Coordinates of C-alpha atoms and ligand atoms in Angstrom, one line a residue:
X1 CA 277.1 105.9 -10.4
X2 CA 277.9 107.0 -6.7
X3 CA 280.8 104.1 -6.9
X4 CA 282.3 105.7 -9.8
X5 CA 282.0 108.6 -8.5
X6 CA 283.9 107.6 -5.3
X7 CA 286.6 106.0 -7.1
X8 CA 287.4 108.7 -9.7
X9 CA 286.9 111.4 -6.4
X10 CA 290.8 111.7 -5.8
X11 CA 290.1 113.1 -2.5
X12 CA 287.3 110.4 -1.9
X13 CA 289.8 108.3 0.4
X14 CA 291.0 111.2 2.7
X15 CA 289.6 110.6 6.2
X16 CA 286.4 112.1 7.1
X17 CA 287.3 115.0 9.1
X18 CA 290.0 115.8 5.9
X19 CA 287.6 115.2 3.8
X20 CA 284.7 118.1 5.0
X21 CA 287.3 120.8 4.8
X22 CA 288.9 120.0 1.8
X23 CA 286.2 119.2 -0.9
X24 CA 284.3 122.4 -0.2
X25 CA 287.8 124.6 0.1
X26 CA 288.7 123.2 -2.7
X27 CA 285.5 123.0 -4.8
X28 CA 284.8 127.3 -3.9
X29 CA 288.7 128.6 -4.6
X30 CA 288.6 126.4 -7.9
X31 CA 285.0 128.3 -8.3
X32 CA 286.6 131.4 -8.2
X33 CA 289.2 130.8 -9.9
X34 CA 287.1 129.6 -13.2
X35 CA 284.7 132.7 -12.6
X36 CA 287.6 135.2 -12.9
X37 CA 288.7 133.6 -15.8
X38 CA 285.4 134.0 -17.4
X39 CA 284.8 137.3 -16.2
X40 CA 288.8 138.7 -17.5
X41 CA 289.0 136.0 -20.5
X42 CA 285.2 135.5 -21.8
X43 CA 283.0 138.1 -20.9
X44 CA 285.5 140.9 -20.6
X45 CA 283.6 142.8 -18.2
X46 CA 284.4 142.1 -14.3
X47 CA 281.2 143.3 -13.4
X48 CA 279.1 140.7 -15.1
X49 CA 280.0 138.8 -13.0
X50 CA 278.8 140.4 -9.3
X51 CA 275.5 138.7 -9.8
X52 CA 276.6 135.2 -10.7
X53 CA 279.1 135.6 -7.2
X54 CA 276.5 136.3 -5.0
X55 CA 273.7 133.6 -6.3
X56 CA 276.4 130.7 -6.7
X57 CA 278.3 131.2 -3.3
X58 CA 274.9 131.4 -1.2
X59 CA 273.9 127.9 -2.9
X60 CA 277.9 126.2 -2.2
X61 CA 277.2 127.9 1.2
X62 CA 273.8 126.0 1.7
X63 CA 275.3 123.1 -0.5
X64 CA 278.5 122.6 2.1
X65 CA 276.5 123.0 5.2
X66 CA 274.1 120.2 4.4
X67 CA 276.6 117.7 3.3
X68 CA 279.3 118.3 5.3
X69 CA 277.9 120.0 8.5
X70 CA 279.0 123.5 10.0
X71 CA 282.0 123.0 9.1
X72 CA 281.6 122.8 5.5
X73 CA 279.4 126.2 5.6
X74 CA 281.6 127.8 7.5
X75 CA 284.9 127.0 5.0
X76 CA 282.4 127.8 1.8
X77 CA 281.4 131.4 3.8
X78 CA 285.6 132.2 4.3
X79 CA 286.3 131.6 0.7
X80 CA 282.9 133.4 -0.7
X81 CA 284.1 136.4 1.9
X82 CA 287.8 136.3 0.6
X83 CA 286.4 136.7 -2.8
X84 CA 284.4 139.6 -2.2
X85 CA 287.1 141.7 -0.7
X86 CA 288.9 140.9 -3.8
X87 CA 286.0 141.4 -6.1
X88 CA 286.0 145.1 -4.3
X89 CA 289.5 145.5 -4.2
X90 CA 289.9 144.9 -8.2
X91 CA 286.8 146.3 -8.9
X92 CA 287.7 150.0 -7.6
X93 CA 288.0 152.0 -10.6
X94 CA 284.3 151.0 -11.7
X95 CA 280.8 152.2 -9.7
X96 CA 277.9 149.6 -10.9
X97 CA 279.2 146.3 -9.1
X98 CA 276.4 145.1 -6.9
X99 CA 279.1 144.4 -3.4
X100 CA 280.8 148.1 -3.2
X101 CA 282.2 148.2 0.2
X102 CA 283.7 146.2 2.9
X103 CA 280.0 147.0 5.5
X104 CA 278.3 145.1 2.8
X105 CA 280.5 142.6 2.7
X106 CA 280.3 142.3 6.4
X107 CA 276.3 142.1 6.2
X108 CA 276.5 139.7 4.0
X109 CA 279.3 137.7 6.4
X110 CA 277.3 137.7 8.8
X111 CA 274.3 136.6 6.9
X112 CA 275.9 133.7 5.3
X113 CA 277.5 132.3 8.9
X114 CA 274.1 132.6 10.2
X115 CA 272.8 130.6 7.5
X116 CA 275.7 128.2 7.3
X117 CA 275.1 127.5 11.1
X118 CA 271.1 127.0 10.6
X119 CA 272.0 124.9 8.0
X120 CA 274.9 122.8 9.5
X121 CA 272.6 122.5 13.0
X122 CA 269.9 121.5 11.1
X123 CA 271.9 118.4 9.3
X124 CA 273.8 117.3 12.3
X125 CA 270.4 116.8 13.9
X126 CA 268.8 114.8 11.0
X127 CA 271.7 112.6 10.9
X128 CA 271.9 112.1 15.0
X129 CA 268.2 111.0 14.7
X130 CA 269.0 108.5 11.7
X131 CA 272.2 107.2 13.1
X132 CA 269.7 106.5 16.0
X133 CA 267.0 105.0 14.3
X134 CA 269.8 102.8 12.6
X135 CA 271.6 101.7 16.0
X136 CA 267.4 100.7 17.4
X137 CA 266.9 98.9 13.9
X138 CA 270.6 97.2 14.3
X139 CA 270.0 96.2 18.1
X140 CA 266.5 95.0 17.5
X141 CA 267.9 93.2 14.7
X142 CA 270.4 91.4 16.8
X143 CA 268.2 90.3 19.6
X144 CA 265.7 88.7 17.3
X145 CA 268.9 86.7 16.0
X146 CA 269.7 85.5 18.5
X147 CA 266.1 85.2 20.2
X148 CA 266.1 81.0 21.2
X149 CA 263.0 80.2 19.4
X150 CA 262.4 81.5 15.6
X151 CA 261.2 84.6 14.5
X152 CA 259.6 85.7 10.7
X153 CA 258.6 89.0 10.4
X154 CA 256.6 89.9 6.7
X155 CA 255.4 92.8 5.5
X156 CA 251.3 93.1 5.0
X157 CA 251.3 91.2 2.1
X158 CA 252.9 88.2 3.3
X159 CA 256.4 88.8 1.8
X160 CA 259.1 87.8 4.5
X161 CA 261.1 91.3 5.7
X162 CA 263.3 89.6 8.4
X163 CA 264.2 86.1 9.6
X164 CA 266.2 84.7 12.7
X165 CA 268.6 81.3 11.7
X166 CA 266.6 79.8 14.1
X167 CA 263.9 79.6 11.7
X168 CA 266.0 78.0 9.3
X169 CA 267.6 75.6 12.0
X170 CA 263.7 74.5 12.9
X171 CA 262.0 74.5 9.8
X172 CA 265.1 72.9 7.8
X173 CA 264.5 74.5 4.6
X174 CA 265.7 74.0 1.4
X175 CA 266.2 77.1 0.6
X176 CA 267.4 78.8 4.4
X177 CA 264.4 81.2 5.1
X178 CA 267.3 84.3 6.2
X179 CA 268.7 84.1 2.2
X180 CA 264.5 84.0 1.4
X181 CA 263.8 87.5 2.3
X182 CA 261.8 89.1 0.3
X183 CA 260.4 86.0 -1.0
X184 CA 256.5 84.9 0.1
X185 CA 256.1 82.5 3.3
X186 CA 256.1 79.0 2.0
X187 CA 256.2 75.7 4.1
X188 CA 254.6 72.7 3.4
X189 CA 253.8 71.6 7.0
X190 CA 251.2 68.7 8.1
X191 CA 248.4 69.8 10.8
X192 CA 245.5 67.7 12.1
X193 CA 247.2 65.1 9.8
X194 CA 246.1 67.2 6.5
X195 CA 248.8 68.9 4.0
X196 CA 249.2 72.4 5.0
X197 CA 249.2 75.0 2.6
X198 CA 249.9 78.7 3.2
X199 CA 246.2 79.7 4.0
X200 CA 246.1 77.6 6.5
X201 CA 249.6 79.3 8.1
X202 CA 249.2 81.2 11.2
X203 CA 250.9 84.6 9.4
X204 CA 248.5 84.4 6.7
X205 CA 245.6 83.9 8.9
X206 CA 246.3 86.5 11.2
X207 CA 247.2 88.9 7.9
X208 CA 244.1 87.8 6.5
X209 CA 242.0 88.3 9.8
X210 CA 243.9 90.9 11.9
X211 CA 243.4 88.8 15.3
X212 CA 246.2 86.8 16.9
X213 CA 246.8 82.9 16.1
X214 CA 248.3 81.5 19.5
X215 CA 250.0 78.3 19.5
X216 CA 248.7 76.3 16.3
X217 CA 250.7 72.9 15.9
X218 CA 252.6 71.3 13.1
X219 CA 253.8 68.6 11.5
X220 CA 256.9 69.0 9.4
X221 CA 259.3 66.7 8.0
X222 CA 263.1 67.6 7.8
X223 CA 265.2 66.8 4.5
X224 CA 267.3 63.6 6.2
X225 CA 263.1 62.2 7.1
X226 CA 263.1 63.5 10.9
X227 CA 259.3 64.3 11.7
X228 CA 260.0 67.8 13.8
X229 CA 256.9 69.2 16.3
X230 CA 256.6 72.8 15.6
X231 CA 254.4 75.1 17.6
X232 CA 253.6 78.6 15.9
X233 CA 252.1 81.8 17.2
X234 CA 251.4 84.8 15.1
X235 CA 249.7 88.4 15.4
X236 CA 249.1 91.4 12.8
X237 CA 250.8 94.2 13.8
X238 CA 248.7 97.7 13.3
X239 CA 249.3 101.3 12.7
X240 CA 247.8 104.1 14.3
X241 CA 245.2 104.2 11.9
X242 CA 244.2 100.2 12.6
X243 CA 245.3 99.3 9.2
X244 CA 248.1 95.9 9.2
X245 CA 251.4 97.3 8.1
X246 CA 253.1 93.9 9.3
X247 CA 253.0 90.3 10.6
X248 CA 255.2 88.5 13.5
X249 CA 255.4 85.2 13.8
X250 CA 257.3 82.7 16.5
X251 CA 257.9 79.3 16.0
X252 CA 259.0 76.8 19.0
X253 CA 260.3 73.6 18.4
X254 CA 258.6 71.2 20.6
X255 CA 259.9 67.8 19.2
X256 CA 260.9 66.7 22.2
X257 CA 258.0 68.0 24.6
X258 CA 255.6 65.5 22.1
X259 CA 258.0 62.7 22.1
X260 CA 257.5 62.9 26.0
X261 CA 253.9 63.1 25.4
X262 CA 253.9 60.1 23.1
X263 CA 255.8 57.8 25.7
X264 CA 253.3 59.4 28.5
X265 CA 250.5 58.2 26.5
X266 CA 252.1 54.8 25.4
X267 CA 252.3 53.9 29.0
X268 CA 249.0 54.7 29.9
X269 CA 247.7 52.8 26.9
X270 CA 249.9 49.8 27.7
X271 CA 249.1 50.3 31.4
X272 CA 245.8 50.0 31.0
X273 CA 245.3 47.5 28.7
X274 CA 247.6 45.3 31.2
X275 CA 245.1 46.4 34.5
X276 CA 241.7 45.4 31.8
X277 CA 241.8 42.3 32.3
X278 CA 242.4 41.3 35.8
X279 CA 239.9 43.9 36.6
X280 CA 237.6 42.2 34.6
X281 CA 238.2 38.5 36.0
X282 CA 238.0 40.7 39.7
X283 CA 235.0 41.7 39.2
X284 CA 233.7 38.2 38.0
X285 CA 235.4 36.6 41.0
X286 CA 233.5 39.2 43.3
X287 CA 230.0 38.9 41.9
X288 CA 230.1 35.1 42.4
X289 CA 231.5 35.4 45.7
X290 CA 229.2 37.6 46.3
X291 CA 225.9 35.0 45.7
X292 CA 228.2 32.3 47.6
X293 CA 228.3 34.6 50.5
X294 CA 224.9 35.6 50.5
X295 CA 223.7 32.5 51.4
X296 CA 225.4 32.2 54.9
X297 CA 223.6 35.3 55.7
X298 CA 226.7 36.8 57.3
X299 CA 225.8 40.9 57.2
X300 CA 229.3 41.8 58.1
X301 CA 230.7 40.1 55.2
X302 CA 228.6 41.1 52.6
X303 CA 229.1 44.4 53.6
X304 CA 232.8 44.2 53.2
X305 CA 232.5 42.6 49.9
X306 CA 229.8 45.2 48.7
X307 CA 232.9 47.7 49.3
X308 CA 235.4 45.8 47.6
X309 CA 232.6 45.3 44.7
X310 CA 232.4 49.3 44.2
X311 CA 235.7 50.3 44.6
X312 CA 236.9 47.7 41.9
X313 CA 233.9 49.4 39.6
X314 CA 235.7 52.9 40.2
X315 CA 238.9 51.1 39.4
X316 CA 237.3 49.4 36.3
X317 CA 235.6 52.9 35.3
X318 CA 238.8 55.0 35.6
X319 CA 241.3 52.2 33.4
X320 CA 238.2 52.1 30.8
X321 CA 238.7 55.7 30.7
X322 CA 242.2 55.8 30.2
X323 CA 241.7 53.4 27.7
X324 CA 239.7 55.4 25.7
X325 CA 241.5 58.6 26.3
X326 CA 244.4 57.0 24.9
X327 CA 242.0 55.3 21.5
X328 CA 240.4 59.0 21.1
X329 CA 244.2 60.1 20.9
X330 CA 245.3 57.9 18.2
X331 CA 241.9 57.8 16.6
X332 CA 241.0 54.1 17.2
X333 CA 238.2 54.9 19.2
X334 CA 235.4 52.9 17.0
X335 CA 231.6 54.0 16.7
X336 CA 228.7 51.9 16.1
X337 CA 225.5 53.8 14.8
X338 CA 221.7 53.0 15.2
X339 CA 218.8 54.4 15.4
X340 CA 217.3 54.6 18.8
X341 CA 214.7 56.8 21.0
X342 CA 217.1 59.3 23.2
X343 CA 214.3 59.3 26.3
X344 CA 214.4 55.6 26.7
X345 CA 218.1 55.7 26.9
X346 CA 218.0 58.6 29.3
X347 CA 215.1 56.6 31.6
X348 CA 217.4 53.6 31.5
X349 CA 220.5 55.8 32.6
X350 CA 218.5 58.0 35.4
X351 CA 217.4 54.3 36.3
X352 CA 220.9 52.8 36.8
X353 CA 222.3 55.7 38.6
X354 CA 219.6 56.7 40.9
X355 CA 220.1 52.8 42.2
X356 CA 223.4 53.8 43.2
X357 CA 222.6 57.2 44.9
X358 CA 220.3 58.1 47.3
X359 CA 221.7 62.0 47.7
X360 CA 220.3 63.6 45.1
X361 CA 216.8 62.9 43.1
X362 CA 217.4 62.8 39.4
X363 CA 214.2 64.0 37.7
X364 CA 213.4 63.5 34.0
X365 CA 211.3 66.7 34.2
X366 CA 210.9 67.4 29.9
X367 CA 210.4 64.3 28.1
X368 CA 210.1 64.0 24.3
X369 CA 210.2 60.6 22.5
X370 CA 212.9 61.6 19.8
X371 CA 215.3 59.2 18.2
X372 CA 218.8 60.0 17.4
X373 CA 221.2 57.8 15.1
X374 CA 224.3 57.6 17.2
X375 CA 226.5 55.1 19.2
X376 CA 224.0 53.9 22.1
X377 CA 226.4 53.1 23.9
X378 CA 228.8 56.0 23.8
X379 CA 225.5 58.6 24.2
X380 CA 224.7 56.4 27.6
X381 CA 228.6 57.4 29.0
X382 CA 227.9 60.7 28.0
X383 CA 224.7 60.9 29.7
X384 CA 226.8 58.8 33.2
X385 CA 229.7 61.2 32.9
X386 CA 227.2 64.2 33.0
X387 CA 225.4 63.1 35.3
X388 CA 227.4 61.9 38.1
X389 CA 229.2 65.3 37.8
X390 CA 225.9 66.7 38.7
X391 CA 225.8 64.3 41.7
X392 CA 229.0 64.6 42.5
X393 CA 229.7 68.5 42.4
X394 CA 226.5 69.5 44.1
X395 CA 225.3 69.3 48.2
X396 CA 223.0 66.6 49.8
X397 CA 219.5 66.9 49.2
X398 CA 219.4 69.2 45.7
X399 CA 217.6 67.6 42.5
X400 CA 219.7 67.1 38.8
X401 CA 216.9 67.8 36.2
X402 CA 217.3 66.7 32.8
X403 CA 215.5 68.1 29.9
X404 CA 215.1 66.7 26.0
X405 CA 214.1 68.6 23.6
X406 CA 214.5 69.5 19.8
X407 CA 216.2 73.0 18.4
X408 CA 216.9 73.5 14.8
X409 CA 216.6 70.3 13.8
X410 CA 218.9 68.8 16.5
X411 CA 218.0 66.7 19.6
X412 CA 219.4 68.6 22.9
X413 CA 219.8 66.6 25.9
X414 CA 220.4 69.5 29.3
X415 CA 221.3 68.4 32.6
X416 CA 221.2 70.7 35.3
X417 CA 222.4 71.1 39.0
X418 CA 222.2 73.2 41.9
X419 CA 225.4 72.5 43.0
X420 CA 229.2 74.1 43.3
X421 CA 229.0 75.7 39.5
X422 CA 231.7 76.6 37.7
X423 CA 233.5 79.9 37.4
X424 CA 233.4 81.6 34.2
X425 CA 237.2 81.3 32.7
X426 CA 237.3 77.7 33.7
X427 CA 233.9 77.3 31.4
X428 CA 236.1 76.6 27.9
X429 CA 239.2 74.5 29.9
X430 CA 237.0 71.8 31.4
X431 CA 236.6 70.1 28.5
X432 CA 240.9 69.6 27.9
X433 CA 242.2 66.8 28.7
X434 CA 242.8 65.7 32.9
X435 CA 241.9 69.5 33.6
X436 CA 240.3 69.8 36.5
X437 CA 238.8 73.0 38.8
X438 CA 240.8 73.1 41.9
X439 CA 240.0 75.7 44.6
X440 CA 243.3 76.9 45.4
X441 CA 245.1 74.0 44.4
X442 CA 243.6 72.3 46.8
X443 CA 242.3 69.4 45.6
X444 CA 238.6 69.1 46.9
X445 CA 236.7 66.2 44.8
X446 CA 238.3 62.9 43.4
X447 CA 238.3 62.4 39.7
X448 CA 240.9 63.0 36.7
X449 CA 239.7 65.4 34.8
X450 CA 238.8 62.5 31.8
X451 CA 235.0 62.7 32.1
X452 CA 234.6 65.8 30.3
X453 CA 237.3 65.1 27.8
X454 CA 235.6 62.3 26.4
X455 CA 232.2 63.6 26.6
X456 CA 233.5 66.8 24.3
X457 CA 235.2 64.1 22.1
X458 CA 232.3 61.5 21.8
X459 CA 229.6 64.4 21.0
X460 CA 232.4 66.0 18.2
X461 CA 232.5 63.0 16.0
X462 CA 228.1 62.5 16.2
X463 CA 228.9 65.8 14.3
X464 CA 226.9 67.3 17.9
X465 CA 227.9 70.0 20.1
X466 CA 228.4 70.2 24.0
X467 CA 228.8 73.6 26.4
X468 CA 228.0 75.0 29.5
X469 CA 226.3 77.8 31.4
X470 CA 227.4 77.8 34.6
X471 CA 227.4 80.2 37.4
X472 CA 229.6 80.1 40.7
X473 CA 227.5 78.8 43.4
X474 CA 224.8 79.0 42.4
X475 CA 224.4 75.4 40.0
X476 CA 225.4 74.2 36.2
X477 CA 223.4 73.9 32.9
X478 CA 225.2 71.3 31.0
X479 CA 224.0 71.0 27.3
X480 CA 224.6 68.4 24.2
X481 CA 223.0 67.9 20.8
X482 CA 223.0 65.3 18.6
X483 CA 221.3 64.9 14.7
X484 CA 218.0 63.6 14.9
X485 CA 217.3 60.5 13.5
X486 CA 216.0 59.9 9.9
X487 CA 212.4 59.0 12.1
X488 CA 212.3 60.7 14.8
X489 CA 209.0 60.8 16.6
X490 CA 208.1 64.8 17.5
Ligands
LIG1 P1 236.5 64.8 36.9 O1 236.8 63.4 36.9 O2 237.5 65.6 37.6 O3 235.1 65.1 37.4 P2 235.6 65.9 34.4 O4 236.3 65.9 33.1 O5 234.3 65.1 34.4 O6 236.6 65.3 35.4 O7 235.3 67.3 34.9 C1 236.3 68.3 34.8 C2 236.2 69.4 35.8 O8 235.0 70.1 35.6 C3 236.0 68.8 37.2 O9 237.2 68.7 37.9 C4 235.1 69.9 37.9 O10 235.9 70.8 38.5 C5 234.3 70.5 36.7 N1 232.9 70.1 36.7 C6 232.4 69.1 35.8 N2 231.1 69.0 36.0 C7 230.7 69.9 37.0 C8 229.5 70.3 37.6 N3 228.3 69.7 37.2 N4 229.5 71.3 38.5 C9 230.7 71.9 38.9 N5 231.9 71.5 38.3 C10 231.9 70.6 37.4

């Protein structure tokens, strides 16, 4: 309707300045002209039409100074004053009409500019503070175009308000995501190796939960078959009042980052697979040297060996761990499960290690016989990491206690030092993978940071839990549970 209007406007096309003097000078004289024709040809009484002047010019006046500015107002106020004077001048003879002199049609000049001015001030600020608001919305706008990584923005129910081509470049969509606006947030995306659908997506989750989703990671496949990494953040964004009025989301393609990764972590795989087995045949070679060389009862030797001897068992412990680092990363790390009593397997440990350490005193100080189903053999390298991190990270001379006991129908195994402790942010990151504490940066006690990893990742699939309470200097509560067994002895 505003189209048609525009094209059957034959002043429409003049330019804008042309335009706000013309359509209201035009609009009030043909006004005029049309009310003097009533008022001579129609009503044949002049007079009539005093009233009618007065109430229709005020609303052109106020009608011209909204839509067209001061200008307008003031070119609708010189016409309406050019018609009084006429109105008075033509209207002599006769004593009712309502403007009778040239003082009220002064007063009423004056009125109408002041109005006109109010009026015109009044628009040109409105429009200054939308033309504003429009350039923010049109620079914001750009930016998030041409922002590197991709950006969705949805309204609170999930319904996409703005995309960058970005998000179309990344996610390869079928339909591009910047013609989808408007449309719900749909991607069929792989995480954790499961089918992802939209509850699972970050925006959703955050809609549905008002806190931020940082960096969740995702499978996706493109059309031509190319499996793309995608890492997406997202956060609710509130009013005032708390309430969501809107979701952002940013999504980073990190393809190449995990294809690094995945080479890193064939390497170390292969790697240690290929330093297994001459570690192995080492060792062998070492322990029967070691019974050859015994027997000429030369001290100096067998001390040397003795060295030799441990240092290949650090070397034999650290490529087993990278070894199953890189099985717990692709999932082939196997699990046998029996049923056996937890405080044996925690005598047998304290037994193995306390042969190898004469620093610390490793008491077993609550004992109760409970039996677990579980991988013996992976609980007894949890039980080694734990423990010779309590050896390792605490002074000469302090005790590592370990306690058993059973808590909501769970065995829990805690192991506790007096040592170096651990401060409270790095509480949650010592269980990632290779992270390790280091007081600033300096790197104080050997290790790689695996330990812990595997621990975390052992306990996880018992269906068990493992944490910390730690406290900076002063020592470390390490904690695991694991199911009880179907007879476990209370
Ligand atoms: P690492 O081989 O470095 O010991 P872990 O995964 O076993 O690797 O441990 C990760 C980090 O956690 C260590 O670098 C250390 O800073 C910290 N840590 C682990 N156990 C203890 C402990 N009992 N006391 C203090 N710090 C500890």
């Amino acid at each position: 309707m505003r189209r048609l209007f525009h094209y059957l406007n034959p002043i429409a096309h003049l330019g804008e300045r042309t335009y706000s003097v013309i359509f209201p000078l035009l609009t009030t004289t043909i006004s005029c002209i049309l009310l003097e024709l009533y008022a001579y040809k129609i009503a044949q009484n002049p007079d009539a039409i005093n009233m009618l002047a007065i109430v229709l010019f005020i609303g052109y006046i106020i009608y011209f100074a909204f839509r067209e500015g001061i200008r307008g107002g003031f070119i609708a106020t010189t016409v309406t004053v050019l018609y009084y004077v006429y109105i008075i001048y033509t209207r002599r003879h006769t004593g009712d009409q309502l403007i009778t002199s040239i003082e009220t049609v002064l007063v009423l000049t004056f009125l109408y500019l002041f109005m006109a001015g109010i009026i015109g001030w009044l628009k040109q600020t409105i429009d200054e503070l939308i033309e504003k608001e429009a350039d923010e919305k049109k620079r914001l706008q750009a930016i998030i175009q041409q922002l590197p990584v991709g950006v969705i923005i949805t309204d609170n129910k999930g319904t996409i308000v703005q995309a960058n081509k970005q998000v179309d470049y990344i996610l390869d969509m079928k339909v591009p995501l910047g013609f989808a606006i408007g449309k719900e947030i749909l991607v069929q995306s792989v995480q954790d190796g499961k089918p992802n659908g939209p509850p699972q997506l970050p925006l959703i989750q955050t809609l549905a939960s008002g806190k931020p989703v940082v960096g969740q990671e995702f499978t996706i496949h493109h059309r031509n078959g190319k499996k793309v990494y995608v890492q997406v953040s997202a956060s609710a964004i509130h009013n005032r009042e708390g309430n969501i009025i809107a979701a952002a989301s940013i999504i980073s393609d990190i393809t190449s980052q995990k294809e690094m990764e995945e080479r890193k972590d064939d390497f170390l795989n292969m790697a240690s697979h290929e330093l297994k087995t001459p570690i192995t045949s080492m060792k062998l070679y070492i322990d029967s040297l070691m019974v050859k060389i015994g027997k000429y009862k030369d001290n100096r030797a067998t001390a040397i060996l003795r060295n030799i001897n441990t240092q290949t068992s650090r070397l034999q412990k650290l490529v087993n761990d990278l070894l199953d680092v890189s099985r717990l990363q692709t999932g082939k790390l196997s699990f046998s499960k029996e049923e056996f009593r937890l405080d044996e397997l925690i005598e047998e440990t304290i037994e193995i290690l306390q042969g190898s350490t004469k620093k610390q005193s490793i008491l077993f100080v609550k004992k109760t016989p409970i039996t677990v189903s579980a991988d013996r053999f992976r609980v007894y390298q949890v039980l080694t990491n734990l423990l010779t991190n309590a050896i390792k990270y605490s002074g000469e001379g302090t005790k590592v206690n370990i306690r058993l006991y059973k808590q909501e129908g769970s065995a829990v195994v805690e192991i506790q030092d007096f040592g170096i402790g651990i401060a409270k942010d790095q509480q949650k990151k010592i269980f990632e993978r290779l992270y390790q504490v280091t007081d600033d940066k300096e790197k104080t006690f050997p290790g790689f940071g695996m330990g812990l990893y595997i621990s975390k990742e052992i306990i996880k699939r018992h269906k068990g839990a493992i944490w910390v309470e730690s406290e900076k200097e002063k020592g470390s509560h390490f904690y695991f549970s694991l199911p009880l067994g179907k007879k476990y002895v209370s």
